[in-house]
């Protein structure tokens, strides 16, 4: 059943009016905003200023409540996590880091307070989610060791949960392995990244074989992408190429089944396949794949919430377009991405300078 966002918004308005004249109704306002944001966060494509504003209001209310009642610590920690993730998608690395680090600390405190209670598992799993998000934010802020520590702690929690509840947390184990692998690769610890990458592919393939849904297709595609990056780094292009083609096929499955239709990771896989074909001397196939990558990226540019990743992916595709002589297509893609990221025009003018019209 679809969630009625209008009804949730109306509940916030009503609770706000009542709390304005009666301080004792403040908890009702806090929970109303929490419930609204809980659903609204899944409809941010792209992240809106209205969403950031309601998060800010809710966090302010929950801070007031948490000072006198520790039972609000979990809701406050989660809302800070949602805020941090939204800011990360917008490329605001330092602000994102602050929100996620604070939210993670609160959830850790809440988990410690509930050891031995029925609520402990809930707090620990929410802590693991926050740690995973924090890892990306810390990495974007240049704190790579702290990011890796957060990712490994999250992976440890999910491994424990998966062992205690077989079949219930396998997807999150794959995602946590992917995060660890990504951060190890950023630190150029490629040898250490092989184990997590291969384990992620094995688990994701098992999940997809058992249930070939769109979500599981994307899970396996993402895991394959990480493994192919390691193969490419070792110049094992002939081994990477079939896995890249499998990944591309899986993204198509995910798109047909209604999930992640405008995926930047799909665009990246297409572009990486183009690089592999170039390395193997198959120029025609490379041109076809990079053209598809550019089209996919252009579609994503108008719809994706993850503008921080968009900039990196678009630049990489533009580089390959230039390498195969498709300068006009590169200019068109640059213009489209620049329009999407109009708030970052000064930064993009340097990245896309060679392809801007005079």
Tab-separated table of C-alpha atoms in Angstrom:
chain	number	residue	atom	x	y	z
A	1	UNK	CA	0.000	0.000	0.000
A	2	UNK	CA	1.318	3.411	-0.947
A	3	UNK	CA	2.106	5.712	1.939
A	4	UNK	CA	-0.055	8.848	2.055
A	5	UNK	CA	2.558	11.595	2.257
A	6	UNK	CA	-0.143	14.266	2.246
A	7	UNK	CA	-1.705	12.758	5.373
A	8	UNK	CA	1.686	12.616	7.089
A	9	UNK	CA	2.373	16.239	6.142
A	10	UNK	CA	-1.048	17.254	7.462
A	11	UNK	CA	-0.239	15.477	10.740
A	12	UNK	CA	2.936	17.546	11.038
A	13	UNK	CA	1.019	20.787	10.436
A	14	UNK	CA	-1.586	19.850	13.047
A	15	UNK	CA	1.039	18.808	15.609
A	16	UNK	CA	2.987	22.018	14.974
A	17	UNK	CA	-0.075	24.155	15.647
A	18	UNK	CA	-0.876	22.295	18.855
A	19	UNK	CA	2.710	22.390	20.140
A	20	UNK	CA	2.865	26.154	19.523
A	21	UNK	CA	0.360	26.707	22.303
A	22	UNK	CA	1.120	23.723	24.505
A	23	UNK	CA	4.701	22.654	25.306
A	24	UNK	CA	3.438	19.261	26.492
A	25	UNK	CA	2.492	18.451	22.866
A	26	UNK	CA	6.086	18.804	21.665
A	27	UNK	CA	6.647	15.016	21.656
A	28	UNK	CA	3.697	14.661	19.268
A	29	UNK	CA	5.381	17.120	16.915
A	30	UNK	CA	8.707	15.302	17.151
A	31	UNK	CA	7.180	11.929	16.283
A	32	UNK	CA	5.022	13.417	13.516
A	33	UNK	CA	8.069	14.949	11.800
A	34	UNK	CA	10.026	11.724	12.317
A	35	UNK	CA	7.257	9.643	10.692
A	36	UNK	CA	6.980	12.092	7.788
A	37	UNK	CA	10.730	12.166	7.141
A	38	UNK	CA	10.955	8.382	7.466
A	39	UNK	CA	8.777	8.085	4.353
A	40	UNK	CA	9.865	11.294	2.622
A	41	UNK	CA	13.519	10.224	2.492
A	42	UNK	CA	12.607	7.560	-0.095
A	43	UNK	CA	11.116	10.188	-2.407
A	44	UNK	CA	14.132	12.516	-2.675
A	45	UNK	CA	15.157	12.348	-6.311
A	46	UNK	CA	16.717	14.860	-6.241
A	47	UNK	CA	17.081	16.042	-2.634
A	48	UNK	CA	14.881	19.102	-2.109
A	49	UNK	CA	15.339	22.149	0.094
A	50	UNK	CA	11.925	21.405	1.627
A	51	UNK	CA	13.198	17.997	2.775
A	52	UNK	CA	16.316	19.533	4.321
A	53	UNK	CA	14.175	22.138	6.099
A	54	UNK	CA	11.777	19.618	7.647
A	55	UNK	CA	14.745	17.490	8.731
A	56	UNK	CA	16.310	20.538	10.383
A	57	UNK	CA	13.062	21.323	12.187
A	58	UNK	CA	12.657	17.732	13.365
A	59	UNK	CA	16.244	17.517	14.591
A	60	UNK	CA	15.751	20.753	16.535
A	61	UNK	CA	12.596	19.434	18.197
A	62	UNK	CA	14.187	16.077	19.025
A	63	UNK	CA	17.253	17.784	20.508
A	64	UNK	CA	14.999	19.647	22.935
A	65	UNK	CA	13.158	16.454	23.829
A	66	UNK	CA	16.309	14.347	24.157
A	67	UNK	CA	17.770	16.723	26.735
A	68	UNK	CA	15.035	15.733	29.158
A	69	UNK	CA	14.144	12.231	27.926
A	70	UNK	CA	16.796	9.788	26.669
A	71	UNK	CA	14.163	7.687	24.890
A	72	UNK	CA	14.393	10.151	21.978
A	73	UNK	CA	18.093	9.428	21.391
A	74	UNK	CA	17.426	6.822	18.692
A	75	UNK	CA	15.060	8.987	16.653
A	76	UNK	CA	17.479	11.917	16.876
A	77	UNK	CA	20.401	9.733	15.790
A	78	UNK	CA	18.472	8.406	12.812
A	79	UNK	CA	17.305	11.829	11.660
A	80	UNK	CA	20.860	13.120	11.831
A	81	UNK	CA	21.833	10.135	9.688
A	82	UNK	CA	19.163	10.969	7.091
A	83	UNK	CA	20.328	14.569	7.091
A	84	UNK	CA	23.945	13.519	6.663
A	85	UNK	CA	23.126	11.221	3.763
A	86	UNK	CA	21.109	13.926	2.004
A	87	UNK	CA	23.956	16.400	2.401
A	88	UNK	CA	26.408	13.784	1.113
A	89	UNK	CA	24.285	13.364	-2.026
A	90	UNK	CA	24.452	17.120	-2.531
A	91	UNK	CA	28.231	17.077	-2.247
A	92	UNK	CA	28.385	18.968	1.069
A	93	UNK	CA	31.083	16.743	2.511
A	94	UNK	CA	31.910	18.583	5.738
A	95	UNK	CA	28.294	19.210	6.731
A	96	UNK	CA	27.449	15.616	5.907
A	97	UNK	CA	30.311	14.373	8.048
A	98	UNK	CA	29.203	16.430	11.059
A	99	UNK	CA	25.631	15.132	10.947
A	100	UNK	CA	26.602	11.502	10.395
A	101	UNK	CA	29.307	11.462	13.067
A	102	UNK	CA	26.927	12.948	15.632
A	103	UNK	CA	24.109	10.590	14.625
A	104	UNK	CA	26.408	7.574	14.827
A	105	UNK	CA	27.615	8.597	18.295
A	106	UNK	CA	24.039	8.901	19.543
A	107	UNK	CA	23.042	5.507	18.143
A	108	UNK	CA	26.153	3.946	19.680
A	109	UNK	CA	25.216	5.482	23.030
A	110	UNK	CA	21.657	4.209	22.658
A	111	UNK	CA	22.872	0.692	21.845
A	112	UNK	CA	25.147	0.632	24.892
A	113	UNK	CA	22.277	1.706	27.117
A	114	UNK	CA	20.152	-1.170	25.833
A	115	UNK	CA	22.557	-4.113	26.010
A	116	UNK	CA	20.582	-7.123	27.184
A	117	UNK	CA	17.200	-5.629	26.243
A	118	UNK	CA	14.892	-6.371	23.306
A	119	UNK	CA	15.733	-2.972	21.804
A	120	UNK	CA	19.472	-3.659	21.553
A	121	UNK	CA	19.285	-5.408	18.177
A	122	UNK	CA	17.270	-2.537	16.690
A	123	UNK	CA	19.771	0.054	17.870
A	124	UNK	CA	22.758	-2.015	16.759
A	125	UNK	CA	21.397	-2.502	13.235
A	126	UNK	CA	20.595	1.191	12.960
A	127	UNK	CA	24.117	1.912	14.195
A	128	UNK	CA	25.497	-0.334	11.442
A	129	UNK	CA	23.515	1.563	8.808
A	130	UNK	CA	24.788	4.878	10.168
A	131	UNK	CA	28.369	3.593	10.219
A	132	UNK	CA	28.089	2.606	6.555
A	133	UNK	CA	26.856	6.065	5.581
A	134	UNK	CA	29.494	7.700	7.789
A	135	UNK	CA	32.214	5.759	6.004
A	136	UNK	CA	31.395	7.457	2.700
A	137	UNK	CA	31.069	10.883	4.317
A	138	UNK	CA	34.370	10.532	6.183
A	139	UNK	CA	36.074	9.408	2.996
A	140	UNK	CA	34.701	12.399	1.087
A	141	UNK	CA	36.083	14.634	3.850
A	142	UNK	CA	39.545	13.074	3.461
A	143	UNK	CA	39.473	11.021	6.690
A	144	UNK	CA	40.220	7.724	4.991
A	145	UNK	CA	41.393	5.688	7.989
A	146	UNK	CA	38.354	6.704	10.032
A	147	UNK	CA	36.146	5.845	7.049
A	148	UNK	CA	37.646	2.368	6.756
A	149	UNK	CA	37.271	1.777	10.503
A	150	UNK	CA	33.578	2.723	10.313
A	151	UNK	CA	33.011	0.435	7.333
A	152	UNK	CA	34.736	-2.500	9.018
A	153	UNK	CA	32.744	-1.998	12.210
A	154	UNK	CA	29.519	-1.978	10.189
A	155	UNK	CA	30.575	-5.160	8.373
A	156	UNK	CA	31.308	-6.839	11.710
A	157	UNK	CA	27.809	-6.029	12.996
A	158	UNK	CA	26.133	-7.332	9.826
A	159	UNK	CA	28.208	-10.529	9.864
A	160	UNK	CA	27.072	-11.178	13.432
A	161	UNK	CA	23.441	-10.517	12.544
A	162	UNK	CA	23.678	-12.755	9.454
A	163	UNK	CA	25.132	-15.603	11.525
A	164	UNK	CA	22.414	-15.264	14.172
A	165	UNK	CA	19.570	-14.838	11.660
A	166	UNK	CA	20.462	-16.837	8.501
A	167	UNK	CA	19.114	-15.380	5.277
A	168	UNK	CA	17.866	-12.124	6.790
A	169	UNK	CA	20.916	-9.895	6.435
A	170	UNK	CA	22.806	-11.280	3.425
A	171	UNK	CA	22.046	-8.205	1.294
A	172	UNK	CA	23.459	-5.847	3.912
A	173	UNK	CA	26.555	-8.032	4.254
A	174	UNK	CA	27.121	-7.637	0.494
A	175	UNK	CA	26.669	-3.871	0.718
A	176	UNK	CA	29.030	-3.653	3.699
A	177	UNK	CA	31.647	-5.735	1.867
A	178	UNK	CA	31.282	-3.412	-1.118
A	179	UNK	CA	31.927	-0.371	1.075
A	180	UNK	CA	35.048	-1.944	2.617
A	181	UNK	CA	36.328	-2.908	-0.837
A	182	UNK	CA	35.708	0.593	-2.186
A	183	UNK	CA	37.586	2.252	0.670
A	184	UNK	CA	40.508	-0.177	0.447
A	185	UNK	CA	40.772	0.571	-3.269
A	186	UNK	CA	40.789	4.309	-2.574
A	187	UNK	CA	43.748	3.714	-0.265
A	188	UNK	CA	45.343	1.614	-3.045
A	189	UNK	CA	45.287	-1.447	-0.791
A	190	UNK	CA	44.256	-3.560	-3.761
A	191	UNK	CA	45.511	-6.873	-2.430
A	192	UNK	CA	43.385	-6.447	0.696
A	193	UNK	CA	40.332	-5.584	-1.432
A	194	UNK	CA	40.261	-8.873	-3.392
A	195	UNK	CA	38.806	-10.925	-0.541
A	196	UNK	CA	35.819	-8.628	0.182
A	197	UNK	CA	35.147	-8.173	-3.559
A	198	UNK	CA	35.054	-11.888	-4.330
A	199	UNK	CA	32.986	-12.683	-1.247
A	200	UNK	CA	30.465	-9.969	-2.173
A	201	UNK	CA	30.063	-11.406	-5.686
A	202	UNK	CA	29.602	-14.938	-4.354
A	203	UNK	CA	26.902	-13.933	-1.853
A	204	UNK	CA	25.145	-11.597	-4.312
A	205	UNK	CA	25.113	-14.278	-7.017
A	206	UNK	CA	23.562	-16.739	-4.586
A	207	UNK	CA	20.878	-14.182	-3.642
A	208	UNK	CA	20.071	-13.375	-7.294
A	209	UNK	CA	19.931	-17.047	-8.294
A	210	UNK	CA	17.436	-17.727	-5.513
A	211	UNK	CA	15.327	-14.640	-6.293
A	212	UNK	CA	16.049	-12.881	-9.629
A	213	UNK	CA	14.340	-9.608	-8.724
A	214	UNK	CA	15.305	-6.161	-9.965
A	215	UNK	CA	16.790	-5.225	-6.593
A	216	UNK	CA	18.873	-8.400	-6.499
A	217	UNK	CA	20.004	-7.861	-10.098
A	218	UNK	CA	21.376	-4.482	-9.094
A	219	UNK	CA	23.014	-5.949	-5.988
A	220	UNK	CA	24.936	-8.462	-8.088
A	221	UNK	CA	25.774	-5.836	-10.723
A	222	UNK	CA	27.253	-3.551	-8.080
A	223	UNK	CA	29.356	-6.389	-6.659
A	224	UNK	CA	30.612	-7.310	-10.133
A	225	UNK	CA	31.531	-3.675	-10.778
A	226	UNK	CA	33.786	-3.608	-7.754
A	227	UNK	CA	35.517	-6.838	-8.763
A	228	UNK	CA	36.043	-5.637	-12.343
A	229	UNK	CA	37.678	-2.461	-11.037
A	230	UNK	CA	40.287	-4.613	-9.311
A	231	UNK	CA	40.793	-6.700	-12.447
A	232	UNK	CA	41.208	-3.534	-14.521
A	233	UNK	CA	43.706	-2.145	-12.032
A	234	UNK	CA	45.756	-5.306	-12.595
A	235	UNK	CA	45.370	-4.866	-16.400
A	236	UNK	CA	43.400	-8.121	-16.564
A	237	UNK	CA	41.058	-6.648	-19.173
A	238	UNK	CA	40.107	-9.923	-20.845
A	239	UNK	CA	38.869	-11.231	-17.475
A	240	UNK	CA	37.122	-7.974	-16.586
A	241	UNK	CA	35.195	-7.611	-19.858
A	242	UNK	CA	32.747	-10.560	-19.529
A	243	UNK	CA	31.957	-9.523	-15.970
A	244	UNK	CA	31.312	-5.955	-17.129
A	245	UNK	CA	28.965	-7.216	-19.844
A	246	UNK	CA	27.162	-9.344	-17.248
A	247	UNK	CA	26.852	-6.285	-15.019
A	248	UNK	CA	25.391	-4.227	-17.896
A	249	UNK	CA	22.824	-6.958	-18.564
A	250	UNK	CA	21.870	-7.020	-14.891
A	251	UNK	CA	21.337	-3.248	-14.830
A	252	UNK	CA	18.992	-3.679	-17.798
A	253	UNK	CA	17.065	-6.308	-15.814
A	254	UNK	CA	16.828	-3.944	-12.858
A	255	UNK	CA	15.578	-1.142	-15.129
A	256	UNK	CA	12.942	-3.334	-16.803
A	257	UNK	CA	11.657	-4.443	-13.432
A	258	UNK	CA	11.169	-0.886	-12.299
A	259	UNK	CA	14.108	-0.383	-9.946
A	260	UNK	CA	16.940	2.116	-10.423
A	261	UNK	CA	15.939	2.986	-13.970
A	262	UNK	CA	18.261	6.007	-14.016
A	263	UNK	CA	21.378	4.461	-12.509
A	264	UNK	CA	24.744	6.179	-12.536
A	265	UNK	CA	26.370	2.820	-11.793
A	266	UNK	CA	24.871	1.507	-15.050
A	267	UNK	CA	26.493	4.420	-16.882
A	268	UNK	CA	29.793	3.680	-15.144
A	269	UNK	CA	29.678	-0.012	-16.122
A	270	UNK	CA	29.057	0.937	-19.756
A	271	UNK	CA	31.977	3.364	-19.700
A	272	UNK	CA	34.275	0.828	-18.025
A	273	UNK	CA	33.348	-1.687	-20.714
A	274	UNK	CA	34.347	0.920	-23.310
A	275	UNK	CA	37.739	1.248	-21.605
A	276	UNK	CA	38.165	-2.531	-21.625
A	277	UNK	CA	37.338	-2.757	-25.333
A	278	UNK	CA	39.860	-0.001	-26.063
A	279	UNK	CA	42.552	-1.846	-24.121
A	280	UNK	CA	41.780	-4.999	-26.106
A	281	UNK	CA	41.936	-3.140	-29.436
A	282	UNK	CA	38.205	-3.392	-30.179
A	283	UNK	CA	37.468	0.230	-31.061
A	284	UNK	CA	34.021	-0.227	-32.623
A	285	UNK	CA	32.670	-1.935	-29.507
A	286	UNK	CA	34.296	0.748	-27.349
A	287	UNK	CA	32.560	3.524	-29.297
A	288	UNK	CA	29.191	1.781	-28.963
A	289	UNK	CA	29.573	1.336	-25.217
A	290	UNK	CA	30.757	4.873	-24.454
A	291	UNK	CA	27.916	6.309	-26.544
A	292	UNK	CA	25.469	4.283	-24.435
A	293	UNK	CA	27.249	5.472	-21.276
A	294	UNK	CA	26.859	9.111	-22.354
A	295	UNK	CA	23.141	8.681	-23.059
A	296	UNK	CA	22.612	6.925	-19.736
A	297	UNK	CA	24.529	9.634	-17.882
A	298	UNK	CA	22.516	12.379	-19.594
A	299	UNK	CA	19.273	10.723	-18.473
A	300	UNK	CA	20.614	10.416	-14.933
A	301	UNK	CA	21.762	14.033	-14.915
A	302	UNK	CA	18.162	15.198	-15.011
A	303	UNK	CA	16.915	12.794	-12.356
A	304	UNK	CA	19.602	11.569	-9.972
A	305	UNK	CA	19.728	12.722	-6.372
A	306	UNK	CA	23.431	11.883	-6.155
A	307	UNK	CA	24.903	15.009	-7.713
A	308	UNK	CA	28.263	14.445	-6.040
A	309	UNK	CA	28.766	11.166	-7.908
A	310	UNK	CA	27.291	12.599	-11.112
A	311	UNK	CA	30.195	15.028	-11.491
A	312	UNK	CA	32.820	12.265	-11.245
A	313	UNK	CA	30.994	9.824	-13.523
A	314	UNK	CA	30.314	12.461	-16.189
A	315	UNK	CA	33.947	13.567	-16.278
A	316	UNK	CA	35.142	9.992	-16.706
A	317	UNK	CA	32.732	9.412	-19.614
A	318	UNK	CA	33.734	12.724	-21.215
A	319	UNK	CA	37.367	11.642	-21.073
A	320	UNK	CA	36.599	8.404	-22.940
A	321	UNK	CA	34.414	10.239	-25.478
A	322	UNK	CA	37.372	12.496	-26.176
A	323	UNK	CA	39.692	9.502	-26.507
A	324	UNK	CA	37.539	7.978	-29.255
A	325	UNK	CA	36.996	11.320	-31.024
A	326	UNK	CA	33.366	11.969	-30.053
A	327	UNK	CA	33.960	15.580	-29.035
A	328	UNK	CA	30.491	16.810	-30.025
A	329	UNK	CA	28.841	14.212	-27.816
A	330	UNK	CA	31.233	15.175	-25.022
A	331	UNK	CA	30.203	18.825	-25.319
A	332	UNK	CA	26.515	17.925	-25.244
A	333	UNK	CA	26.947	15.795	-22.127
A	334	UNK	CA	28.983	18.513	-20.420
A	335	UNK	CA	26.296	21.114	-21.089
A	336	UNK	CA	23.564	18.861	-19.730
A	337	UNK	CA	25.465	18.026	-16.559
A	338	UNK	CA	26.407	21.665	-16.035
A	339	UNK	CA	22.728	22.611	-16.211
A	340	UNK	CA	21.920	19.976	-13.582
A	341	UNK	CA	24.726	21.210	-11.335
A	342	UNK	CA	24.185	24.916	-11.961
A	343	UNK	CA	25.037	25.634	-8.339
A	344	UNK	CA	28.553	24.305	-8.993
A	345	UNK	CA	29.249	26.063	-12.277
A	346	UNK	CA	32.604	27.427	-11.166
A	347	UNK	CA	33.932	23.972	-10.294
A	348	UNK	CA	32.585	22.363	-13.429
A	349	UNK	CA	33.984	25.051	-15.718
A	350	UNK	CA	37.425	23.626	-14.967
A	351	UNK	CA	36.390	20.001	-15.304
A	352	UNK	CA	34.508	20.477	-18.541
A	353	UNK	CA	36.413	23.469	-19.883
A	354	UNK	CA	37.690	21.787	-23.080
A	355	UNK	CA	34.140	20.880	-24.103
A	356	UNK	CA	32.269	24.111	-23.372
A	357	UNK	CA	30.939	26.125	-26.296
A	358	UNK	CA	32.597	29.457	-26.979
